[in-house]
Tab-separated table of C-alpha atoms and ligand atoms in Angstrom:
chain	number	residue	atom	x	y	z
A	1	UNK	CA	-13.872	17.162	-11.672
A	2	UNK	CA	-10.354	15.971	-12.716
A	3	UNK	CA	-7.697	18.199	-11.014
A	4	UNK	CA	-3.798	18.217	-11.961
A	5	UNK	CA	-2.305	15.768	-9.201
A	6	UNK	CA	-0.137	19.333	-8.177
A	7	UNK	CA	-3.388	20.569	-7.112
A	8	UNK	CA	-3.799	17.832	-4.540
A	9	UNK	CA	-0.305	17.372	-3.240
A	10	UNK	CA	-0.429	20.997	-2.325
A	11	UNK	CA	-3.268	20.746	-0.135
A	12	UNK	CA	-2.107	17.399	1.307
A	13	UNK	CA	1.615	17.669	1.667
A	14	UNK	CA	2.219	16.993	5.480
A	15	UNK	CA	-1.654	16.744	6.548
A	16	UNK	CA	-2.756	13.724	4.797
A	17	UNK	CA	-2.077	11.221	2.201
A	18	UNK	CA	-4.394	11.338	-1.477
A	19	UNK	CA	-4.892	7.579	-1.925
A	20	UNK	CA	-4.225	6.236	-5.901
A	21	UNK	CA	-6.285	3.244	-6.783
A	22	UNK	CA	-6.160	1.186	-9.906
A	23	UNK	CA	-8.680	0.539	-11.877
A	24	UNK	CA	-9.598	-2.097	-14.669
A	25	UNK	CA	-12.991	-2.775	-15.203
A	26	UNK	CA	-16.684	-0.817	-14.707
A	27	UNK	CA	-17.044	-2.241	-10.980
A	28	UNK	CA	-13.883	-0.841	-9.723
A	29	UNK	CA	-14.690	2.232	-11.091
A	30	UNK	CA	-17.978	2.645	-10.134
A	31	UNK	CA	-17.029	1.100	-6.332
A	32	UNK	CA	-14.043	3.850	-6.686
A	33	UNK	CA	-16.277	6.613	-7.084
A	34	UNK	CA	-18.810	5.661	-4.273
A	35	UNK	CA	-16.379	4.841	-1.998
A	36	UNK	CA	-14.792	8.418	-2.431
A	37	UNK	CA	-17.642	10.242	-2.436
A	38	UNK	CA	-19.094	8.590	0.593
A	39	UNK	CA	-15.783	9.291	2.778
A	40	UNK	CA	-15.879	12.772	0.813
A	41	UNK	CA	-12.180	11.864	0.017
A	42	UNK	CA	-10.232	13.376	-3.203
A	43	UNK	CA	-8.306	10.843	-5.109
A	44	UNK	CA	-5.969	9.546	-7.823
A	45	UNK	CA	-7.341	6.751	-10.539
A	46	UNK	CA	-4.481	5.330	-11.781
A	47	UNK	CA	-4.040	3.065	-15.179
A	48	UNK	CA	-0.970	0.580	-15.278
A	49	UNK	CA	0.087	-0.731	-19.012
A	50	UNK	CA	-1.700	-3.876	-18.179
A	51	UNK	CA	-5.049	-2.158	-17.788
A	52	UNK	CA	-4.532	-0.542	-20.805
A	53	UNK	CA	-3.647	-3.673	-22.358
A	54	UNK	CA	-6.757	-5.593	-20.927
A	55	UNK	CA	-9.657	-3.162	-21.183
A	56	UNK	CA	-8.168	-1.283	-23.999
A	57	UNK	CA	-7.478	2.516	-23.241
A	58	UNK	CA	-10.469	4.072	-24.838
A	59	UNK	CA	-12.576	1.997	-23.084
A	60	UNK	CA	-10.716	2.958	-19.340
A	61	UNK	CA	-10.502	6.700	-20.152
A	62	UNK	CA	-14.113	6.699	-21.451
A	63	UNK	CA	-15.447	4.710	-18.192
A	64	UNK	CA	-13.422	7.790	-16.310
A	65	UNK	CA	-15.378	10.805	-18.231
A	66	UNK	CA	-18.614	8.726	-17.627
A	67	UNK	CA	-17.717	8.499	-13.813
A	68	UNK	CA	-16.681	12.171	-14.119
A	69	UNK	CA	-20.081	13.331	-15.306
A	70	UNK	CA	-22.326	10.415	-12.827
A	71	UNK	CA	-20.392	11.757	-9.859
A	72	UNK	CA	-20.228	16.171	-10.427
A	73	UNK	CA	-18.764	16.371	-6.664
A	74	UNK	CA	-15.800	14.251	-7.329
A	75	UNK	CA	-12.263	15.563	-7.285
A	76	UNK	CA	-9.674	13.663	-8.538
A	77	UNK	CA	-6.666	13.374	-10.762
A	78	UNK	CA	-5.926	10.234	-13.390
A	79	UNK	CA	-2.475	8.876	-13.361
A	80	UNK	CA	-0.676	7.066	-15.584
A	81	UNK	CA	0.754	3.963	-13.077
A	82	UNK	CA	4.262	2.596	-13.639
A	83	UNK	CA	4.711	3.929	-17.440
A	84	UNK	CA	7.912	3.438	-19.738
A	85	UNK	CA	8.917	6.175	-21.355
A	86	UNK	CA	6.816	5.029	-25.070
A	87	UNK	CA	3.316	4.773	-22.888
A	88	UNK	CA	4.320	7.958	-20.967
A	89	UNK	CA	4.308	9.851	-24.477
A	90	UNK	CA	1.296	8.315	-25.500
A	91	UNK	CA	-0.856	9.279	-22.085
A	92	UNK	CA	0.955	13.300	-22.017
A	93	UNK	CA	0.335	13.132	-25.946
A	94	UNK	CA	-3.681	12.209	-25.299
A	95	UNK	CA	-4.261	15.586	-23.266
A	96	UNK	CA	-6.281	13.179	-20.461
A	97	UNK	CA	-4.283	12.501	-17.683
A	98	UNK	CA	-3.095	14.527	-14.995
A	99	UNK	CA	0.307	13.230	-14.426
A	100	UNK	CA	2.157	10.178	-15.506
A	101	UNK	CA	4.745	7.772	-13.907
A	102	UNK	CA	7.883	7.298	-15.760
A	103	UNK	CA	9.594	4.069	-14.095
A	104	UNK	CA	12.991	3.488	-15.085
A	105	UNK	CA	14.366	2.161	-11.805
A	106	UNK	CA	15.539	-0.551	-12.589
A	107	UNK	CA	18.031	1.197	-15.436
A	108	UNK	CA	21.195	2.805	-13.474
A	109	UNK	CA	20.852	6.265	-11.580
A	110	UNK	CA	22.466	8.020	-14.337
A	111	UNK	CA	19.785	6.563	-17.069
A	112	UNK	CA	17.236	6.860	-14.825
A	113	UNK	CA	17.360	10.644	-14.225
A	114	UNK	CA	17.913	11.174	-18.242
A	115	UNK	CA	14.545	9.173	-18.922
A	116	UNK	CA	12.907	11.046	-16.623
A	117	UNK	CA	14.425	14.402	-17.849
A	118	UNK	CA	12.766	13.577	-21.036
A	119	UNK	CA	9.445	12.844	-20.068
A	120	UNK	CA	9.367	16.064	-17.595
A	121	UNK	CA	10.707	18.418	-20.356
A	122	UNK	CA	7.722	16.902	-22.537
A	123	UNK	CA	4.868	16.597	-19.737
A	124	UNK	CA	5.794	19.829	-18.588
A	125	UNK	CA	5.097	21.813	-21.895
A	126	UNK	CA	1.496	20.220	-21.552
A	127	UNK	CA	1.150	20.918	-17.991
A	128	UNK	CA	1.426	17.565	-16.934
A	129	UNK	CA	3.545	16.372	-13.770
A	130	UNK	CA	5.573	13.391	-13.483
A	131	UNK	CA	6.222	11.061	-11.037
A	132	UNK	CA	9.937	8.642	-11.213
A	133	UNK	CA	10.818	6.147	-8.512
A	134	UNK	CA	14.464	5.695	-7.479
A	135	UNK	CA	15.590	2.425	-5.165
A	136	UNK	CA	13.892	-0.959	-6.354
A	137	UNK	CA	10.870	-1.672	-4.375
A	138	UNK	CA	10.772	-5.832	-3.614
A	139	UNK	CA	7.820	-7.980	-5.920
A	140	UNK	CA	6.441	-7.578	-9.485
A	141	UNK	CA	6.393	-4.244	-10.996
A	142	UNK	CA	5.275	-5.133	-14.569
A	143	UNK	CA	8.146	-7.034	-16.228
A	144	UNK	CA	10.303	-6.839	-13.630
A	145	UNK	CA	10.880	-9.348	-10.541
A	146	UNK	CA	12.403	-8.038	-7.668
A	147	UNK	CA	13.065	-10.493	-4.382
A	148	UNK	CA	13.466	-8.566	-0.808
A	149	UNK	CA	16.823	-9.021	-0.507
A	150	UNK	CA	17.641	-7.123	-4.053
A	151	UNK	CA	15.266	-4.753	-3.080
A	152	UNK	CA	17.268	-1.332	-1.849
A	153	UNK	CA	15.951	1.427	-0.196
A	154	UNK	CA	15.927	4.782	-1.601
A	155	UNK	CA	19.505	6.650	-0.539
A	156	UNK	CA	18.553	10.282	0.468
A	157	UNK	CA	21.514	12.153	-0.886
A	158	UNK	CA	20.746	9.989	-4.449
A	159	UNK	CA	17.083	11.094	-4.576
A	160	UNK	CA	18.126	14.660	-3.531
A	161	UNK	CA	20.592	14.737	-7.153
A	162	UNK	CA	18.281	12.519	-8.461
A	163	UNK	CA	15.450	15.469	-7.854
A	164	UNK	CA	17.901	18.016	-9.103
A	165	UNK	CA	18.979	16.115	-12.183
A	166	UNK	CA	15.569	15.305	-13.313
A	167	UNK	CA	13.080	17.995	-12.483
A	168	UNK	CA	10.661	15.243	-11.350
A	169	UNK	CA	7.272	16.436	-9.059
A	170	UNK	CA	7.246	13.639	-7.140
A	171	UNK	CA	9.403	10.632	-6.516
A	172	UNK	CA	8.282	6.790	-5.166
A	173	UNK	CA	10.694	5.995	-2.433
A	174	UNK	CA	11.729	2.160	-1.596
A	175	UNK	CA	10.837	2.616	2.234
A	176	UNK	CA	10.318	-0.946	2.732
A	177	UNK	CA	7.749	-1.589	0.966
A	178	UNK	CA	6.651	-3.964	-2.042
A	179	UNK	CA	3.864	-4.643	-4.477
A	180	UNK	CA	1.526	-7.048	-4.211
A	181	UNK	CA	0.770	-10.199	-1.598
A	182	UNK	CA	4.058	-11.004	0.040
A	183	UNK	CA	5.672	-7.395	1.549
A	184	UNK	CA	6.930	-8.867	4.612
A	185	UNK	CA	7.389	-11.513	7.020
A	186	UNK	CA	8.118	-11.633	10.338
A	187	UNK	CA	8.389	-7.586	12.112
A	188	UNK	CA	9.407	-5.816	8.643
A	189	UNK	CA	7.953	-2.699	8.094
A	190	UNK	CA	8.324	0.765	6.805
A	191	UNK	CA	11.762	2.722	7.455
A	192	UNK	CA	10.741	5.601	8.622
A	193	UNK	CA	13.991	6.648	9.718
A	194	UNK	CA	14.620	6.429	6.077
A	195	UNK	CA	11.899	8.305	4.726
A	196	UNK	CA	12.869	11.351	7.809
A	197	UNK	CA	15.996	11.488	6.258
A	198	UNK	CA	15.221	11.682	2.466
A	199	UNK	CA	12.100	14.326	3.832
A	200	UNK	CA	15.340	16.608	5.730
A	201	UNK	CA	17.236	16.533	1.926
A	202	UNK	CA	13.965	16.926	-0.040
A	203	UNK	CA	11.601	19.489	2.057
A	204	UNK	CA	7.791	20.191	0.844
A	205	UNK	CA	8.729	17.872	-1.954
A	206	UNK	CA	6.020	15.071	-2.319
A	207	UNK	CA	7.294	11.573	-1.640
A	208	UNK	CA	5.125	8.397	-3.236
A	209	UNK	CA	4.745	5.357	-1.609
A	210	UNK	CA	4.203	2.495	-3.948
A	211	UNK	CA	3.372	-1.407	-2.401
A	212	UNK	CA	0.764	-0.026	0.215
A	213	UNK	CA	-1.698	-2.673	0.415
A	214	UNK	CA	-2.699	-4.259	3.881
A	215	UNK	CA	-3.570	-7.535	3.139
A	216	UNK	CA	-5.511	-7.997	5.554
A	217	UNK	CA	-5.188	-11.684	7.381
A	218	UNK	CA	-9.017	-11.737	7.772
A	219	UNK	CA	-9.435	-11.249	3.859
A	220	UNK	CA	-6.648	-14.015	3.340
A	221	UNK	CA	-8.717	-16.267	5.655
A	222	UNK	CA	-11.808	-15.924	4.046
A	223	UNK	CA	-10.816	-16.612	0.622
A	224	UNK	CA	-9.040	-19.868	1.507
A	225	UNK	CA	-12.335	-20.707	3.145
A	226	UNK	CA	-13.946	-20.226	0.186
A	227	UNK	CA	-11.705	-22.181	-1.622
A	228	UNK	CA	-8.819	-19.796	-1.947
A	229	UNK	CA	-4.991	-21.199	-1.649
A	230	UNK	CA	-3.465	-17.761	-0.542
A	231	UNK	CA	-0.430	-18.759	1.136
A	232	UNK	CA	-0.981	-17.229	4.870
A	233	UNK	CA	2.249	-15.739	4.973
A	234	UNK	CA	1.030	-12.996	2.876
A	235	UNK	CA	1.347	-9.679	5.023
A	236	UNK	CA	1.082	-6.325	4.173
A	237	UNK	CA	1.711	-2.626	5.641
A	238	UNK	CA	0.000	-2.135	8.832
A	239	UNK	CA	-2.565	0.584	7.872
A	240	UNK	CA	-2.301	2.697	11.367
A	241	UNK	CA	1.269	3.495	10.066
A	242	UNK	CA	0.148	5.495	7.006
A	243	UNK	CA	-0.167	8.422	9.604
A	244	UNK	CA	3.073	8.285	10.695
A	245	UNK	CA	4.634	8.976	7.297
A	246	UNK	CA	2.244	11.477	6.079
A	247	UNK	CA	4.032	14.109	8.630
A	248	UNK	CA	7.435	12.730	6.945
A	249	UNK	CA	6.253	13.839	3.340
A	250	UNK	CA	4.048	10.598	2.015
A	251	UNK	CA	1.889	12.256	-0.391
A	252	UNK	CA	0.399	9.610	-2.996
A	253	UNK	CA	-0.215	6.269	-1.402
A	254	UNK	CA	-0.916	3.468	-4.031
A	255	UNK	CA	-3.129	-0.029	-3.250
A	256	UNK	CA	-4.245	-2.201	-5.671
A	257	UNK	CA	-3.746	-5.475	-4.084
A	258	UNK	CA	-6.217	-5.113	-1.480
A	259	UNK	CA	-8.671	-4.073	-3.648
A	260	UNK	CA	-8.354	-7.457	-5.928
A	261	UNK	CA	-8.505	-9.403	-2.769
A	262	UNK	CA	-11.695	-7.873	-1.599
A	263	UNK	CA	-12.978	-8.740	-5.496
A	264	UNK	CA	-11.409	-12.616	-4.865
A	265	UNK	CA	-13.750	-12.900	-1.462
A	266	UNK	CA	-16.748	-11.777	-2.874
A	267	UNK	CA	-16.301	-13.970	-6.042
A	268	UNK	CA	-15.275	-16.890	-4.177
A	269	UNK	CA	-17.901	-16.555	-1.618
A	270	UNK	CA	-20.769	-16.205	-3.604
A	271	UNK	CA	-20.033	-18.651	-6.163
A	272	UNK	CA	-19.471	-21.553	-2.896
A	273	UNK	CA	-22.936	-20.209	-1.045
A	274	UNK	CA	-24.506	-20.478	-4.740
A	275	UNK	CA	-23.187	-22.815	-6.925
A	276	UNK	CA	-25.756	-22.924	-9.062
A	277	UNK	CA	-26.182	-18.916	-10.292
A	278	UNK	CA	-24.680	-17.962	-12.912
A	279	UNK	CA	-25.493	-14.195	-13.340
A	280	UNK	CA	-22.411	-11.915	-12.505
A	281	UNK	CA	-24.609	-9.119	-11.246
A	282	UNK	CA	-25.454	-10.503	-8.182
A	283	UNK	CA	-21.570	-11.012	-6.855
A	284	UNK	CA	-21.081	-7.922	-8.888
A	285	UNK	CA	-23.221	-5.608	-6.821
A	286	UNK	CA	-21.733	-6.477	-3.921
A	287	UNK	CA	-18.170	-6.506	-5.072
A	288	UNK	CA	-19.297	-2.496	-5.631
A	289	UNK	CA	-20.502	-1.824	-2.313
A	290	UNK	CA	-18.032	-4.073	-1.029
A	291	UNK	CA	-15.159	-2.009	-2.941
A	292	UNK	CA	-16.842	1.452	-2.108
A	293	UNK	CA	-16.614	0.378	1.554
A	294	UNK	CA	-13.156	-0.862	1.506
A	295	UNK	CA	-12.563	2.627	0.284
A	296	UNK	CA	-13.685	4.699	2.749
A	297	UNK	CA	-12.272	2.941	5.185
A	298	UNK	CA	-8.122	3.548	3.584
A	299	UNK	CA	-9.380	7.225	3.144
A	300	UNK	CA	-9.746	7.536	6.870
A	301	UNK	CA	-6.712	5.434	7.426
A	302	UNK	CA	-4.989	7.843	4.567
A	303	UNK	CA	-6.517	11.145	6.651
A	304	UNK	CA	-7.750	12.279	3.371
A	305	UNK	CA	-11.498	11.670	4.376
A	306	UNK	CA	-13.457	14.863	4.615
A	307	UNK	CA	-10.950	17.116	2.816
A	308	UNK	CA	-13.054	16.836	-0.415
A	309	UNK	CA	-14.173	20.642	0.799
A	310	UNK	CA	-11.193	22.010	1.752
A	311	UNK	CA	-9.565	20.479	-1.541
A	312	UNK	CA	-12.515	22.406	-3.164
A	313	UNK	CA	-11.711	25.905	-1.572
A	314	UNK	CA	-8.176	25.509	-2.591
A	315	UNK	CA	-8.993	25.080	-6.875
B	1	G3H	O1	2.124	-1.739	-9.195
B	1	G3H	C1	1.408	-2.305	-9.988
B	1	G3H	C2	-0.057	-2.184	-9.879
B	1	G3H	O2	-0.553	-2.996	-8.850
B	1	G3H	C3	-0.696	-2.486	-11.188
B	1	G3H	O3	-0.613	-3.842	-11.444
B	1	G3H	O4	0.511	-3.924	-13.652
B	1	G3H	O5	-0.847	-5.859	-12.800
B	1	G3H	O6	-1.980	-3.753	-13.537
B	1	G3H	P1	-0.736	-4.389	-12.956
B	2	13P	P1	0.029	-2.998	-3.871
B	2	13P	O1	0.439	-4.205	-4.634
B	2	13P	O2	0.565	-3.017	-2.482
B	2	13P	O3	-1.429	-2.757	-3.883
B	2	13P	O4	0.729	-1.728	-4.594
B	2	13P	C1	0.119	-1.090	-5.679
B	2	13P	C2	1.019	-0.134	-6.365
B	2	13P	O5	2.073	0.228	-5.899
B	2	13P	C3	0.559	0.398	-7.663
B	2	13P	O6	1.522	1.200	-8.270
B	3	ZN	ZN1	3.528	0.551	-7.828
């Protein structure tokens, strides 16, 4: 069943963190499903612009409503991932999705909060939330290239106006984090002291945390076995931490990464163990159980496993 993402922050806020996965193809979307239903977790399926680009959107948004009707005990919300404002129109326009992220960080504050002001006053009159991001988080998002040192954390008092200003639902916080392979090196980590003090200014309010991939060094290791050239400095957030910001007001937690790695392993492996197949199914199938695994497992790390019920009661 989809939800409106409101519906889920309002049961999580404070208790436990709704994971939001990407998806691109069938077997991340079937392995998506599984994985939730087996750690009876409720979720977010996020689309970026490049998976609408490269499975076209019909395609994604059909694969969803087949998912919707092959798993009836699913509850989740689809999310439109780091949108500008053209594709945010487009997904609040289609009546599908639940909410949509307008990402216009990298404009100026002032800018910033009158995108997003547009796309709430729009996404609102359907019913739709919205979801901006102020600070610049470090990596790739999309077109833009951020290194560490140029990425700046979220200033409380700024997201506070920026809140105001806006009318955004939720907001994705630079806390540290970063997208994809390389978030930090040496003891970096999340600032929680930072994310306390944005929580004080902003109370009950839902706080996103983009860049939340593990990378886990064992995955690393065994894709460089199998032929791999990962560098090993790759390192992501330790996953025993998510429960530490969850009480501070994390609310949406996004991976993709780790999911790609654990679709690089099983590739790579089966392909060196059998080097002559040749038919995708066979890597395929356990890329899916592989994936639906791998998400049960952030579920319990997220504490949203086994609040599928209690999400339930609450609708
Ligand atoms: O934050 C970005 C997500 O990992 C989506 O990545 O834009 O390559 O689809 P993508
Ligand atoms: P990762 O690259 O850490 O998986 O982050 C994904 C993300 O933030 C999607 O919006
Ligand atoms: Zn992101």
């Amino acid at each position: 069943m989809i939800v409106t993402t409101k519906q889920l922050f309002e049961v999580a806020y404070g208790k436990f963190a709704v994971g939001a996965y990407n998806i691109n193809n069938m077997e991340q979307t079937l392995g998506l499903f599984r994985g939730n239903i087996q750690s009876k977790a409720p979720f977010i399926v996020q689309i970026s612009k490049g998976a609408r680009k490269y499975a076209e959107v019909k395609m994604l948004e059909n694969m969803i409503r087949a998912a919707e009707e092959l798993f009836p005990e699913a509850i989740f919300a689809v999310h439109l991932d780091h949108g500008d404002e053209e594709t945010c129109y487009d997904c609040i326009d289609s009546g599908f999705y639940s909410s949509v992220m307008i990402d216009a960080s990298h404009h100026p504050f002032k800018e910033n909060a009158a995108i997003t002001k547009r796309v709430v006053e729009r996404a609102h009159a359907k019913g739709i939330s919205v979801e901006a991001e102020l600070g610049q988080l470090g990596g790739v998002e999309e077109d833009v290239k951020v290194d560490e040192k140029n990425a700046n954390l979220t200033d409380p008092n700024e997201a506070k106006e920026f809140v105001r200003q806006s009318g955004c639902d939720s907001l994705a916080v630079a806390i540290g984090t970063s997208h994809g392979a390389y978030k930090f090196t040496g003891s970096q980590g999340l600032h929680f002291n930072r994310i306390a003090e944005i929580q004080k200014l902003l109370p009950q309010y839902p706080l996103v945390m983009h860049g939340s991939s593990s990378v886990p060094a064992e995955e690393v290791r065994r894709i460089n076995e199998a032929g791999g050239g990962i560098p090993t400095t790759a390192k992501g957030v330790d996953e025993n931490e998510f429960a530490k910001a969850i009480p501070l007001g994390v609310t949406k937690v996004n991976i993709d990464t780790d999911g790609r790695l654990v679709w690089t392993r099983v590739h790579r492996e089966f392909f060196r163990d059998y080097p002559e197949a040749f038919d995708f199914r066979k890597p395929g199938t356990t890329y899916m159980t592989e994936y639906a695994n791998f998400i049960a497992h952030k579920n319990e790390k997220l504490l949203s496993a086994g609040k599928l019920e209690e999400v339930r009661k609450s609708l």
